[in-house]
PDB file of C-alpha atoms in Angstrom:
ATOM      1  CA  MET A  15     -86.207-188.152  25.488  1.00 85.00           C
ATOM      2  CA  GLN A  16     -86.899-191.323  22.673  1.00 91.00           C
ATOM      3  CA  LEU A  17     -86.152-194.900  24.115  1.00 91.00           C
ATOM      4  CA  GLN A  18     -83.125-195.099  21.123  1.00 90.00           C
ATOM      5  CA  GLU A  19     -81.787-192.195  22.524  1.00 92.00           C
ATOM      6  CA  PHE A  20     -82.093-193.584  26.793  1.00 92.00           C
ATOM      7  CA  PHE A  21     -80.808-196.858  25.492  1.00 90.00           C
ATOM      8  CA  ASP A  22     -77.571-194.984  23.376  1.00 90.00           C
ATOM      9  CA  GLU A  23     -76.697-192.657  26.525  1.00 90.00           C
ATOM     10  CA  VAL A  24     -76.888-195.988  29.394  1.00 90.00           C
ATOM     11  CA  GLY A  25     -74.773-198.457  27.371  1.00 86.00           C
ATOM     12  CA  SER A  26     -71.863-195.949  26.237  1.00 87.00           C
ATOM     13  CA  GLY A  27     -71.264-196.639  29.961  1.00 86.00           C
ATOM     14  CA  ARG A  28     -70.764-192.458  30.110  1.00 89.00           C
ATOM     15  CA  ILE A  29     -72.056-191.813  33.753  1.00 92.00           C
ATOM     16  CA  ILE A  30     -75.830-190.961  33.734  1.00 93.00           C
ATOM     17  CA  LYS A  31     -75.636-188.255  36.789  1.00 92.00           C
ATOM     18  CA  SER A  32     -78.713-189.446  39.151  1.00 91.00           C
ATOM     19  CA  GLY A  33     -81.485-186.358  39.348  1.00 91.00           C
ATOM     20  CA  SER A  34     -80.328-185.733  35.441  1.00 93.00           C
ATOM     21  CA  PRO A  35     -83.104-186.454  32.743  1.00 93.00           C
ATOM     22  CA  THR A  36     -81.772-189.637  31.644  1.00 92.00           C
ATOM     23  CA  HIS A  37     -82.140-190.899  35.201  1.00 92.00           C
ATOM     24  CA  LEU A  38     -85.708-189.242  35.653  1.00 93.00           C
ATOM     25  CA  PHE A  39     -86.987-191.317  32.272  1.00 94.00           C
ATOM     26  CA  MET A  40     -85.368-194.419  33.108  1.00 93.00           C
ATOM     27  CA  ILE A  41     -87.406-194.202  36.966  1.00 94.00           C
ATOM     28  CA  ALA A  42     -90.460-193.710  34.039  1.00 94.00           C
ATOM     29  CA  LEU A  43     -89.888-196.864  32.164  1.00 94.00           C
ATOM     30  CA  SER A  44     -89.515-198.418  36.266  1.00 95.00           C
ATOM     31  CA  ASN A  45     -92.337-197.544  36.995  1.00 95.00           C
ATOM     32  CA  GLN A  46     -94.012-199.196  33.773  1.00 95.00           C
ATOM     33  CA  ALA A  47     -91.961-201.920  34.302  1.00 96.00           C
ATOM     34  CA  LEU A  48     -93.079-202.926  38.043  1.00 96.00           C
ATOM     35  CA  ARG A  49     -96.646-202.616  36.423  1.00 96.00           C
ATOM     36  CA  LEU A  50     -96.265-205.296  34.065  1.00 97.00           C
ATOM     37  CA  THR A  51     -93.967-207.487  36.201  1.00 97.00           C
ATOM     38  CA  VAL A  52     -96.578-207.618  38.754  1.00 97.00           C
ATOM     39  CA  GLN A  53     -99.838-207.862  36.980  1.00 97.00           C
ATOM     40  CA  LEU A  54     -97.510-210.940  35.681  1.00 97.00           C
ATOM     41  CA  ASN A  55     -96.699-212.279  38.804  1.00 98.00           C
ATOM     42  CA  ASN A  56     -99.656-211.930  41.111  1.00 96.00           C
ATOM     43  CA  ALA A  57    -102.242-214.249  38.643  1.00 96.00           C
ATOM     44  CA  TYR A  58    -101.949-217.225  37.233  1.00 97.00           C
ATOM     45  CA  HIS A  59    -101.214-216.421  33.575  1.00 97.00           C
ATOM     46  CA  THR A  60    -101.147-219.473  30.618  1.00 97.00           C
ATOM     47  CA  PRO A  61     -97.960-219.472  28.314  1.00 97.00           C
ATOM     48  CA  ASP A  62     -99.806-217.657  25.545  1.00 98.00           C
ATOM     49  CA  GLU A  63    -100.971-215.086  28.431  1.00 98.00           C
ATOM     50  CA  ILE A  64     -97.109-215.076  30.273  1.00 98.00           C
ATOM     51  CA  ARG A  65     -95.199-214.833  26.639  1.00 98.00           C
ATOM     52  CA  ASP A  66     -98.049-211.505  25.662  1.00 98.00           C
ATOM     53  CA  LEU A  67     -97.301-209.984  29.502  1.00 98.00           C
ATOM     54  CA  MET A  68     -92.693-210.422  28.241  1.00 98.00           C
ATOM     55  CA  ALA A  69     -93.618-208.826  24.247  1.00 98.00           C
ATOM     56  CA  GLN A  70     -95.568-206.040  26.171  1.00 97.00           C
ATOM     57  CA  ILE A  71     -92.453-205.589  29.060  1.00 98.00           C
ATOM     58  CA  THR A  72     -90.211-205.795  26.695  1.00 97.00           C
ATOM     59  CA  GLY A  73     -92.025-204.035  23.747  1.00 96.00           C
ATOM     60  CA  ARG A  74     -91.211-206.569  21.404  1.00 96.00           C
ATOM     61  CA  PRO A  75     -92.736-209.412  19.985  1.00 97.00           C
ATOM     62  CA  ILE A  76     -91.954-212.707  21.562  1.00 98.00           C
ATOM     63  CA  ASP A  77     -91.013-215.813  19.333  1.00 98.00           C
ATOM     64  CA  PRO A  78     -93.456-218.673  20.502  1.00 98.00           C
ATOM     65  CA  SER A  79     -90.912-221.009  21.329  1.00 98.00           C
ATOM     66  CA  PHE A  80     -90.022-218.679  24.794  1.00 98.00           C
ATOM     67  CA  SER A  81     -91.496-220.340  27.773  1.00 98.00           C
ATOM     68  CA  MET A  82     -90.587-218.851  31.524  1.00 98.00           C
ATOM     69  CA  LEU A  83     -92.378-219.605  34.782  1.00 98.00           C
ATOM     70  CA  PRO A  84     -92.617-216.304  36.879  1.00 98.00           C
ATOM     71  CA  PRO A  85     -92.337-214.375  39.114  1.00 98.00           C
ATOM     72  CA  PHE A  86     -90.391-212.679  37.035  1.00 98.00           C
ATOM     73  CA  TYR A  87     -88.828-209.195  38.017  1.00 98.00           C
ATOM     74  CA  THR A  88     -87.500-206.206  35.458  1.00 97.00           C
ATOM     75  CA  ASP A  89     -86.264-202.968  36.278  1.00 93.00           C
ATOM     76  CA  CYS A  90     -86.816-201.349  33.153  1.00 95.00           C
ATOM     77  CA  GLY A  91     -88.046-204.055  30.820  1.00 96.00           C
ATOM     78  CA  LYS A  92     -87.598-202.804  26.985  1.00 97.00           C
ATOM     79  CA  ASN A  93     -83.779-202.891  26.517  1.00 96.00           C
ATOM     80  CA  ILE A  94     -84.427-206.956  27.111  1.00 98.00           C
ATOM     81  CA  ARG A  95     -83.441-209.435  23.052  1.00 98.00           C
ATOM     82  CA  ILE A  96     -84.525-212.885  23.823  1.00 98.00           C
ATOM     83  CA  GLY A  97     -84.218-215.307  20.963  1.00 98.00           C
ATOM     84  CA  LYS A  98     -85.595-218.524  20.156  1.00 98.00           C
ATOM     85  CA  ASN A  99     -86.439-221.767  22.329  1.00 98.00           C
ATOM     86  CA  VAL A 100     -85.405-220.117  25.974  1.00 98.00           C
ATOM     87  CA  PHE A 101     -86.672-220.889  28.863  1.00 98.00           C
ATOM     88  CA  VAL A 102     -86.211-218.874  31.882  1.00 98.00           C
ATOM     89  CA  ASN A 103     -86.788-219.725  35.545  1.00 98.00           C
ATOM     90  CA  ALA A 104     -88.905-218.435  38.304  1.00 98.00           C
ATOM     91  CA  GLY A 105     -87.074-215.480  40.151  1.00 98.00           C
ATOM     92  CA  CYS A 106     -85.019-214.053  38.023  1.00 98.00           C
ATOM     93  CA  LYS A 107     -84.191-210.024  37.997  1.00 98.00           C
ATOM     94  CA  PHE A 108     -83.494-208.764  35.093  1.00 98.00           C
ATOM     95  CA  GLN A 109     -81.630-205.079  35.340  1.00 97.00           C
ATOM     96  CA  ASP A 110     -81.604-204.618  31.146  1.00 96.00           C
ATOM     97  CA  GLN A 111     -81.437-201.022  31.372  1.00 95.00           C
ATOM     98  CA  ALA A 112     -78.502-201.166  29.225  1.00 95.00           C
ATOM     99  CA  GLY A 113     -79.362-204.293  27.256  1.00 96.00           C
ATOM    100  CA  ILE A 114     -79.695-207.874  28.219  1.00 98.00           C
ATOM    101  CA  THR A 115     -79.633-210.660  24.445  1.00 98.00           C
ATOM    102  CA  ILE A 116     -80.282-213.279  25.006  1.00 98.00           C
ATOM    103  CA  GLY A 117     -79.506-216.415  22.214  1.00 98.00           C
ATOM    104  CA  ASP A 118     -81.336-219.080  20.957  1.00 98.00           C
ATOM    105  CA  GLY A 119     -81.465-221.979  22.741  1.00 98.00           C
ATOM    106  CA  ALA A 120     -80.166-220.584  25.739  1.00 98.00           C
ATOM    107  CA  LEU A 121     -81.550-221.994  29.705  1.00 98.00           C
ATOM    108  CA  ILE A 122     -81.669-219.427  32.237  1.00 98.00           C
ATOM    109  CA  GLY A 123     -82.179-220.949  35.892  1.00 98.00           C
ATOM    110  CA  HIS A 124     -83.620-220.126  39.166  1.00 98.00           C
ATOM    111  CA  ASN A 125     -82.938-216.280  41.141  1.00 98.00           C
ATOM    112  CA  VAL A 126     -81.188-215.660  38.860  1.00 98.00           C
ATOM    113  CA  VAL A 127     -79.263-212.077  38.482  1.00 98.00           C
ATOM    114  CA  LEU A 128     -78.209-209.993  35.048  1.00 98.00           C
ATOM    115  CA  ALA A 129     -77.214-206.548  36.460  1.00 98.00           C
ATOM    116  CA  THR A 130     -76.182-204.246  33.830  1.00 96.00           C
ATOM    117  CA  LEU A 131     -75.797-200.599  36.745  1.00 95.00           C
ATOM    118  CA  ASN A 132     -72.946-200.362  38.496  1.00 94.00           C
ATOM    119  CA  HIS A 133     -73.526-197.539  41.021  1.00 92.00           C
ATOM    120  CA  ALA A 134     -70.351-194.791  41.521  1.00 88.00           C
ATOM    121  CA  VAL A 135     -66.849-196.099  44.425  1.00 89.00           C
ATOM    122  CA  ALA A 136     -67.029-192.540  45.441  1.00 90.00           C
ATOM    123  CA  PRO A 137     -69.686-191.856  48.667  1.00 93.00           C
ATOM    124  CA  ASP A 138     -70.731-188.586  47.434  1.00 91.00           C
ATOM    125  CA  SER A 139     -72.127-189.420  43.966  1.00 90.00           C
ATOM    126  CA  ARG A 140     -72.754-193.300  44.510  1.00 91.00           C
ATOM    127  CA  GLY A 141     -76.175-192.434  42.532  1.00 90.00           C
ATOM    128  CA  ASP A 142     -74.462-191.739  40.086  1.00 93.00           C
ATOM    129  CA  ILE A 143     -74.774-194.939  37.146  1.00 93.00           C
ATOM    130  CA  GLN A 144     -72.735-196.588  34.789  1.00 93.00           C
ATOM    131  CA  GLY A 145     -73.750-199.472  32.532  1.00 94.00           C
ATOM    132  CA  ALA A 146     -72.508-201.911  29.824  1.00 95.00           C
ATOM    133  CA  PRO A 147     -74.501-204.291  27.874  1.00 96.00           C
ATOM    134  CA  ILE A 148     -74.786-208.484  28.870  1.00 98.00           C
ATOM    135  CA  VAL A 149     -74.959-210.544  25.718  1.00 98.00           C
ATOM    136  CA  ILE A 150     -75.586-214.429  26.117  1.00 98.00           C
ATOM    137  CA  GLY A 151     -74.558-216.635  23.733  1.00 98.00           C
ATOM    138  CA  LYS A 152     -76.673-219.507  22.234  1.00 98.00           C
ATOM    139  CA  ASN A 153     -77.500-222.506  23.981  1.00 98.00           C
ATOM    140  CA  VAL A 154     -76.153-220.606  27.202  1.00 98.00           C
ATOM    141  CA  TRP A 155     -77.236-222.855  30.948  1.00 98.00           C
ATOM    142  CA  ILE A 156     -77.125-220.120  34.043  1.00 98.00           C
ATOM    143  CA  GLY A 157     -77.415-222.424  36.377  1.00 98.00           C
ATOM    144  CA  SER A 158     -79.759-221.413  39.649  1.00 98.00           C
ATOM    145  CA  ASN A 159     -78.572-218.029  41.976  1.00 98.00           C
ATOM    146  CA  ALA A 160     -75.433-216.987  39.389  1.00 98.00           C
ATOM    147  CA  THR A 161     -75.182-213.157  38.787  1.00 98.00           C
ATOM    148  CA  VAL A 162     -73.892-212.267  35.674  1.00 98.00           C
ATOM    149  CA  LEU A 163     -72.250-208.358  35.907  1.00 98.00           C
ATOM    150  CA  PRO A 164     -71.845-205.474  33.288  1.00 97.00           C
ATOM    151  CA  GLY A 165     -70.054-205.965  30.609  1.00 96.00           C
ATOM    152  CA  VAL A 166     -70.282-209.425  30.242  1.00 98.00           C
ATOM    153  CA  THR A 167     -70.299-211.087  27.840  1.00 98.00           C
ATOM    154  CA  LEU A 168     -71.662-215.198  27.144  1.00 98.00           C
ATOM    155  CA  GLY A 169     -70.084-217.943  24.801  1.00 98.00           C
ATOM    156  CA  ASP A 170     -71.897-219.965  22.499  1.00 98.00           C
ATOM    157  CA  GLY A 171     -72.585-223.224  24.906  1.00 98.00           C
ATOM    158  CA  ALA A 172     -71.065-221.846  27.855  1.00 98.00           C
ATOM    159  CA  ILE A 173     -72.656-223.169  31.211  1.00 98.00           C
ATOM    160  CA  VAL A 174     -72.123-220.972  34.501  1.00 98.00           C
ATOM    161  CA  ALA A 175     -72.587-222.476  37.847  1.00 98.00           C
ATOM    162  CA  ALA A 176     -74.997-222.045  40.038  1.00 98.00           C
ATOM    163  CA  GLY A 177     -74.329-219.286  42.611  1.00 98.00           C
ATOM    164  CA  ALA A 178     -71.791-218.254  40.508  1.00 98.00           C
ATOM    165  CA  VAL A 179     -70.540-214.684  39.934  1.00 98.00           C
ATOM    166  CA  VAL A 180     -69.566-213.737  36.906  1.00 98.00           C
ATOM    167  CA  THR A 181     -67.298-210.655  36.134  1.00 98.00           C
ATOM    168  CA  ARG A 182     -65.214-211.119  33.344  1.00 98.00           C
ATOM    169  CA  ASP A 183     -66.024-212.599  29.729  1.00 98.00           C
ATOM    170  CA  VAL A 184     -66.552-216.400  29.247  1.00 98.00           C
ATOM    171  CA  ALA A 185     -65.490-218.279  26.446  1.00 98.00           C
ATOM    172  CA  ALA A 186     -67.497-220.315  24.022  1.00 98.00           C
ATOM    173  CA  ASN A 187     -68.576-223.850  25.202  1.00 98.00           C
ATOM    174  CA  THR A 188     -66.749-223.890  28.497  1.00 98.00           C
ATOM    175  CA  ILE A 189     -67.492-224.500  32.590  1.00 98.00           C
ATOM    176  CA  VAL A 190     -67.340-221.855  35.077  1.00 98.00           C
ATOM    177  CA  GLY A 191     -67.797-221.161  38.274  1.00 98.00           C
ATOM    178  CA  GLY A 192     -67.502-219.860  41.431  1.00 98.00           C
ATOM    179  CA  VAL A 193     -67.082-215.951  43.058  1.00 97.00           C
ATOM    180  CA  PRO A 194     -65.377-215.170  41.798  1.00 98.00           C
ATOM    181  CA  ALA A 195     -66.382-217.284  38.276  1.00 98.00           C
ATOM    182  CA  LYS A 196     -62.826-218.561  37.633  1.00 98.00           C
ATOM    183  CA  PHE A 197     -62.960-221.327  34.489  1.00 98.00           C
ATOM    184  CA  ILE A 198     -63.644-225.019  35.006  1.00 97.00           C
ATOM    185  CA  LYS A 199     -64.004-226.766  32.101  1.00 97.00           C
ATOM    186  CA  ASP A 200     -63.319-227.262  28.301  1.00 97.00           C
ATOM    187  CA  ILE A 201     -67.055-228.995  27.117  1.00 96.00           C
ATOM    188  CA  PRO A 202     -66.073-231.797  24.685  1.00 89.00           C
ATOM    189  CA  ALA A 203     -67.169-231.406  21.201  1.00 80.00           C
ATOM    190  CA  SER A 204     -70.471-233.663  20.604  1.00 74.00           C
TER     191      SER A 204
END
């Protein structure tokens, strides 16, 4: 299986059967990501070294304006797209098999979880998975310990309050919070 074929399959929303070729490819990607994240997380690295390791994890160039405080965790890595002037704080976990796109200027707080996969509900097929991408717009701020679930788009300028669990799309220039996250207020134009 080729990487783009994998991305297309997982991002399609179709059920991925446990033990299928797509699932086995996903496990191989996870092992590659584990090797690189262990390297990232278990020694001091300069900002340039962090960007270089993130480029290896994602398989894409990382803009010099990117900044991150490890540790960082991913069980794939190859389906993360990061814009310019993005900051990722310590302890974040990105489950990116179905795709995570992070827009320019995004700020991602401590221990944020971005999860693009769900397991089947039926107990006899619980190992099966279904994916949907996460899209984070420009200048979004995601507060510490928030979780963003599969298929969610965060509109430009949105704020996700600390500890929120985001289960559906968030409109641009709004603040959401709670479990599940609900609209709190609009952000006034500056």
